Amino acid sequence: MKKIIFLIIAVSFFSKVNAQNNTITKSGDVLQFALPAAALGSTLIWNDDNTKPTWQFVKTYCSTLILTEGLKHIVLKPRPDGSDNFSFPSGHTSSAFSGAGFIQKRYGWKYGIPAYILASYVGYTRIQAKKHDGWDVLGGACIGIGTSYLFTKPYAKKNINVSFEKINNGYQLGLNYTF
């Protein structure tokens, strides 16, 4: 009787662990799109016409996808679970880090740190699901961050600029307000 109770408890425990692993994996699947969607949404909410942020995001994200898929078909690294040969780099991770990198570069570290934490979690979910190893995740993160830094300009905050210069026999004071 004790063996049966132990077996029931063991099966119950391992089925819960598997359910937790599926939840972790699925949350990474969602976040790989949620971070870029948040980045794109931010360009529509805080639109600065001078720098065309939506176009910056489109260039960032499309470059990330093209580089990631291109490398997958060139490198042909087997996945840890053996399902195929498209392990390097992690597409989920490059997508998430592309969104996080855009948010950080455009709006600063205040918003970038939480975005990078969520993107790192996506990388963890890929390792946990045995779809990638640490090198795959690191490669995806580098691609996402790299394209963000290549195409993204910081958000231009409204501010006042004061200038002072000497002209001929006098001085000039300038005041420039950007709105």
mmCIF file of C-alpha atoms in Angstrom:
data_model
loop_
_atom_site.group_PDB
_atom_site.id
_atom_site.type_symbol
_atom_site.label_atom_id
_atom_site.label_comp_id
_atom_site.label_asym_id
_atom_site.label_seq_id
_atom_site.Cartn_x
_atom_site.Cartn_y
_atom_site.Cartn_z
ATOM 1 C CA MET A 1 0.000 0.000 0.000
ATOM 2 C CA LYS A 2 2.886 2.396 0.817
ATOM 3 C CA LYS A 3 4.380 1.774 -2.625
ATOM 4 C CA ILE A 4 1.101 2.676 -4.329
ATOM 5 C CA ILE A 5 0.783 5.897 -2.304
ATOM 6 C CA PHE A 6 4.399 6.770 -3.098
ATOM 7 C CA LEU A 7 3.792 6.068 -6.804
ATOM 8 C CA ILE A 8 0.664 8.282 -6.837
ATOM 9 C CA ILE A 9 2.549 11.122 -5.113
ATOM 10 C CA ALA A 10 5.519 10.766 -7.487
ATOM 11 C CA VAL A 11 3.313 10.764 -10.610
ATOM 12 C CA SER A 12 1.362 13.746 -9.258
ATOM 13 C CA PHE A 13 4.581 15.670 -8.546
ATOM 14 C CA PHE A 14 6.131 15.009 -11.952
ATOM 15 C CA SER A 15 2.933 15.876 -13.808
ATOM 16 C CA LYS A 16 2.860 19.228 -11.975
ATOM 17 C CA VAL A 17 6.511 19.865 -12.863
ATOM 18 C CA ASN A 18 5.731 19.117 -16.515
ATOM 19 C CA ALA A 19 2.705 21.445 -16.391
ATOM 20 C CA GLN A 20 4.909 24.163 -14.879
ATOM 21 C CA ASN A 21 7.488 23.629 -17.647
ATOM 22 C CA ASN A 22 4.750 23.974 -20.278
ATOM 23 C CA THR A 23 3.585 27.204 -18.638
ATOM 24 C CA ILE A 24 7.138 28.557 -18.636
ATOM 25 C CA THR A 25 7.604 27.608 -22.288
ATOM 26 C CA LYS A 26 4.279 29.134 -23.336
ATOM 27 C CA SER A 27 5.024 32.364 -21.442
ATOM 28 C CA GLY A 28 8.263 32.670 -23.451
ATOM 29 C CA ASP A 29 6.279 32.081 -26.648
ATOM 30 C CA VAL A 30 3.991 34.989 -25.741
ATOM 31 C CA LEU A 31 6.734 37.361 -24.558
ATOM 32 C CA GLN A 32 8.752 36.927 -27.762
ATOM 33 C CA PHE A 33 5.972 38.897 -29.492
ATOM 34 C CA ALA A 34 4.773 41.020 -26.558
ATOM 35 C CA LEU A 35 8.062 42.923 -26.186
ATOM 36 C CA PRO A 36 8.297 43.937 -29.855
ATOM 37 C CA ALA A 37 4.569 44.776 -29.811
ATOM 38 C CA ALA A 38 5.141 47.058 -26.815
ATOM 39 C CA ALA A 39 8.064 48.697 -28.627
ATOM 40 C CA LEU A 40 5.962 49.265 -31.733
ATOM 41 C CA GLY A 41 3.055 50.555 -29.655
ATOM 42 C CA SER A 42 5.356 53.022 -27.916
ATOM 43 C CA THR A 43 6.278 54.554 -31.275
ATOM 44 C CA LEU A 44 2.620 55.239 -31.948
ATOM 45 C CA ILE A 45 1.967 56.698 -28.490
ATOM 46 C CA TRP A 46 5.098 58.883 -28.149
ATOM 47 C CA ASN A 47 5.563 59.846 -31.771
ATOM 48 C CA ASP A 48 8.399 62.272 -32.408
ATOM 49 C CA ASP A 49 7.963 63.270 -36.048
ATOM 50 C CA ASN A 50 11.585 64.353 -36.473
ATOM 51 C CA THR A 51 13.047 60.875 -35.964
ATOM 52 C CA LYS A 52 10.304 58.605 -37.398
ATOM 53 C CA PRO A 53 10.359 56.050 -34.561
ATOM 54 C CA THR A 54 7.982 53.574 -36.199
ATOM 55 C CA TRP A 55 10.290 53.293 -39.209
ATOM 56 C CA GLN A 56 13.258 52.830 -36.851
ATOM 57 C CA PHE A 57 11.448 49.964 -35.157
ATOM 58 C CA VAL A 58 10.488 48.350 -38.480
ATOM 59 C CA LYS A 59 14.125 48.438 -39.654
ATOM 60 C CA THR A 60 15.277 47.052 -36.296
ATOM 61 C CA TYR A 61 12.783 44.200 -36.148
ATOM 62 C CA CYS A 62 12.983 43.181 -39.816
ATOM 63 C CA SER A 63 16.794 43.174 -39.684
ATOM 64 C CA THR A 64 16.643 40.990 -36.583
ATOM 65 C CA LEU A 65 14.338 38.480 -38.269
ATOM 66 C CA ILE A 66 16.369 38.363 -41.491
ATOM 67 C CA LEU A 67 19.703 37.927 -39.672
ATOM 68 C CA THR A 68 18.280 35.286 -37.349
ATOM 69 C CA GLU A 69 16.673 33.187 -40.084
ATOM 70 C CA GLY A 70 19.680 33.577 -42.362
ATOM 71 C CA LEU A 71 22.077 32.355 -39.679
ATOM 72 C CA LYS A 72 19.807 29.435 -38.799
ATOM 73 C CA HIS A 73 20.031 28.214 -42.419
ATOM 74 C CA ILE A 74 23.781 28.839 -42.687
ATOM 75 C CA VAL A 75 24.952 27.425 -39.341
ATOM 76 C CA LEU A 76 22.617 24.377 -39.197
ATOM 77 C CA LYS A 77 23.322 23.649 -35.529
ATOM 78 C CA PRO A 78 21.234 20.791 -34.062
ATOM 79 C CA ARG A 79 18.811 21.651 -31.263
ATOM 80 C CA PRO A 80 19.434 20.094 -27.838
ATOM 81 C CA ASP A 81 16.199 18.087 -28.181
ATOM 82 C CA GLY A 82 17.265 16.846 -31.625
ATOM 83 C CA SER A 83 14.107 18.119 -33.351
ATOM 84 C CA ASP A 84 15.925 19.931 -36.207
ATOM 85 C CA ASN A 85 19.130 21.735 -37.185
ATOM 86 C CA PHE A 86 18.009 25.340 -36.710
ATOM 87 C CA SER A 87 19.173 26.012 -33.167
ATOM 88 C CA PHE A 88 21.575 28.935 -33.665
ATOM 89 C CA PRO A 89 20.587 31.674 -32.981
ATOM 90 C CA SER A 90 17.446 31.609 -30.865
ATOM 91 C CA GLY A 91 14.645 33.329 -32.777
ATOM 92 C CA HIS A 92 12.488 33.787 -29.686
ATOM 93 C CA THR A 93 15.397 35.468 -27.912
ATOM 94 C CA SER A 94 16.402 37.701 -30.825
ATOM 95 C CA SER A 95 12.790 38.846 -31.208
ATOM 96 C CA ALA A 96 12.424 39.626 -27.497
ATOM 97 C CA PHE A 97 15.793 41.402 -27.271
ATOM 98 C CA SER A 98 15.009 43.393 -30.398
ATOM 99 C CA GLY A 99 11.956 44.829 -28.633
ATOM 100 C CA ALA A 100 13.814 45.302 -25.350
ATOM 101 C CA GLY A 101 16.819 46.897 -27.046
ATOM 102 C CA PHE A 102 14.582 49.306 -28.935
ATOM 103 C CA ILE A 103 12.786 50.303 -25.719
ATOM 104 C CA GLN A 104 16.072 50.844 -23.871
ATOM 105 C CA LYS A 105 17.812 52.762 -26.656
ATOM 106 C CA ARG A 106 14.758 54.919 -27.403
ATOM 107 C CA TYR A 107 13.440 55.623 -23.893
ATOM 108 C CA GLY A 108 16.385 54.917 -21.587
ATOM 109 C CA TRP A 109 17.322 52.476 -18.856
ATOM 110 C CA LYS A 110 14.262 53.264 -16.718
ATOM 111 C CA TYR A 111 12.158 51.280 -19.206
ATOM 112 C CA GLY A 112 15.020 49.239 -20.627
ATOM 113 C CA ILE A 113 15.897 47.308 -17.469
ATOM 114 C CA PRO A 114 12.437 45.712 -17.059
ATOM 115 C CA ALA A 115 12.346 45.001 -20.798
ATOM 116 C CA TYR A 116 15.767 43.316 -20.682
ATOM 117 C CA ILE A 117 14.682 41.238 -17.665
ATOM 118 C CA LEU A 118 11.651 39.985 -19.603
ATOM 119 C CA ALA A 119 13.780 39.298 -22.692
ATOM 120 C CA SER A 120 16.268 37.363 -20.539
ATOM 121 C CA TYR A 121 13.362 35.320 -19.204
ATOM 122 C CA VAL A 122 12.448 34.450 -22.806
ATOM 123 C CA GLY A 123 15.998 33.164 -23.290
ATOM 124 C CA TYR A 124 15.668 31.097 -20.123
ATOM 125 C CA THR A 125 12.409 29.557 -21.394
ATOM 126 C CA ARG A 126 14.170 28.404 -24.575
ATOM 127 C CA ILE A 127 16.916 26.673 -22.603
ATOM 128 C CA GLN A 128 14.368 25.180 -20.212
ATOM 129 C CA ALA A 129 12.366 23.813 -23.167
ATOM 130 C CA LYS A 130 15.588 22.191 -24.489
ATOM 131 C CA LYS A 131 15.251 24.053 -27.787
ATOM 132 C CA HIS A 132 18.485 26.044 -27.313
ATOM 133 C CA ASP A 133 21.656 26.220 -25.283
ATOM 134 C CA GLY A 134 23.316 29.298 -23.796
ATOM 135 C CA TRP A 135 25.244 30.119 -26.998
ATOM 136 C CA ASP A 136 22.048 30.126 -29.050
ATOM 137 C CA VAL A 137 20.391 32.477 -26.575
ATOM 138 C CA LEU A 138 23.458 34.732 -26.385
ATOM 139 C CA GLY A 139 23.596 34.898 -30.189
ATOM 140 C CA GLY A 140 19.914 35.851 -30.374
ATOM 141 C CA ALA A 141 20.355 38.517 -27.693
ATOM 142 C CA CYS A 142 23.343 40.031 -29.522
ATOM 143 C CA ILE A 143 21.429 40.209 -32.796
ATOM 144 C CA GLY A 144 18.370 41.825 -31.159
ATOM 145 C CA ILE A 145 20.389 44.389 -29.210
ATOM 146 C CA GLY A 146 22.783 45.047 -32.098
ATOM 147 C CA THR A 147 20.068 45.873 -34.615
ATOM 148 C CA SER A 148 18.354 48.074 -32.038
ATOM 149 C CA TYR A 149 21.507 50.078 -31.484
ATOM 150 C CA LEU A 150 22.102 50.281 -35.220
ATOM 151 C CA PHE A 151 18.726 51.777 -36.167
ATOM 152 C CA THR A 152 17.252 53.418 -33.044
ATOM 153 C CA LYS A 153 17.676 57.018 -31.987
ATOM 154 C CA PRO A 154 16.850 58.225 -28.447
ATOM 155 C CA TYR A 155 13.517 59.922 -27.864
ATOM 156 C CA ALA A 156 13.863 63.694 -28.179
ATOM 157 C CA LYS A 157 12.416 65.158 -25.010
ATOM 158 C CA LYS A 158 10.944 68.622 -25.059
ATOM 159 C CA ASN A 159 13.459 70.978 -23.571
ATOM 160 C CA ILE A 160 15.022 74.398 -23.515
ATOM 161 C CA ASN A 161 18.466 75.058 -24.950
ATOM 162 C CA VAL A 162 20.338 78.198 -24.001
ATOM 163 C CA SER A 163 23.347 79.429 -25.957
ATOM 164 C CA PHE A 164 25.781 82.245 -25.278
ATOM 165 C CA GLU A 165 28.442 83.453 -27.651
ATOM 166 C CA LYS A 166 30.630 86.471 -28.381
ATOM 167 C CA ILE A 167 29.835 88.347 -31.581
ATOM 168 C CA ASN A 168 32.033 91.260 -32.748
ATOM 169 C CA ASN A 169 32.069 93.785 -29.896
ATOM 170 C CA GLY A 170 29.230 92.234 -27.923
ATOM 171 C CA TYR A 171 27.560 89.068 -26.770
ATOM 172 C CA GLN A 172 24.528 87.124 -27.942
ATOM 173 C CA LEU A 173 22.161 85.136 -25.736
ATOM 174 C CA GLY A 174 20.027 82.530 -27.497
ATOM 175 C CA LEU A 175 16.992 80.684 -26.227
ATOM 176 C CA ASN A 176 15.564 77.691 -28.098
ATOM 177 C CA TYR A 177 12.496 75.825 -26.875
ATOM 178 C CA THR A 178 11.641 72.532 -28.582
ATOM 179 C CA PHE A 179 7.999 71.510 -28.396
#
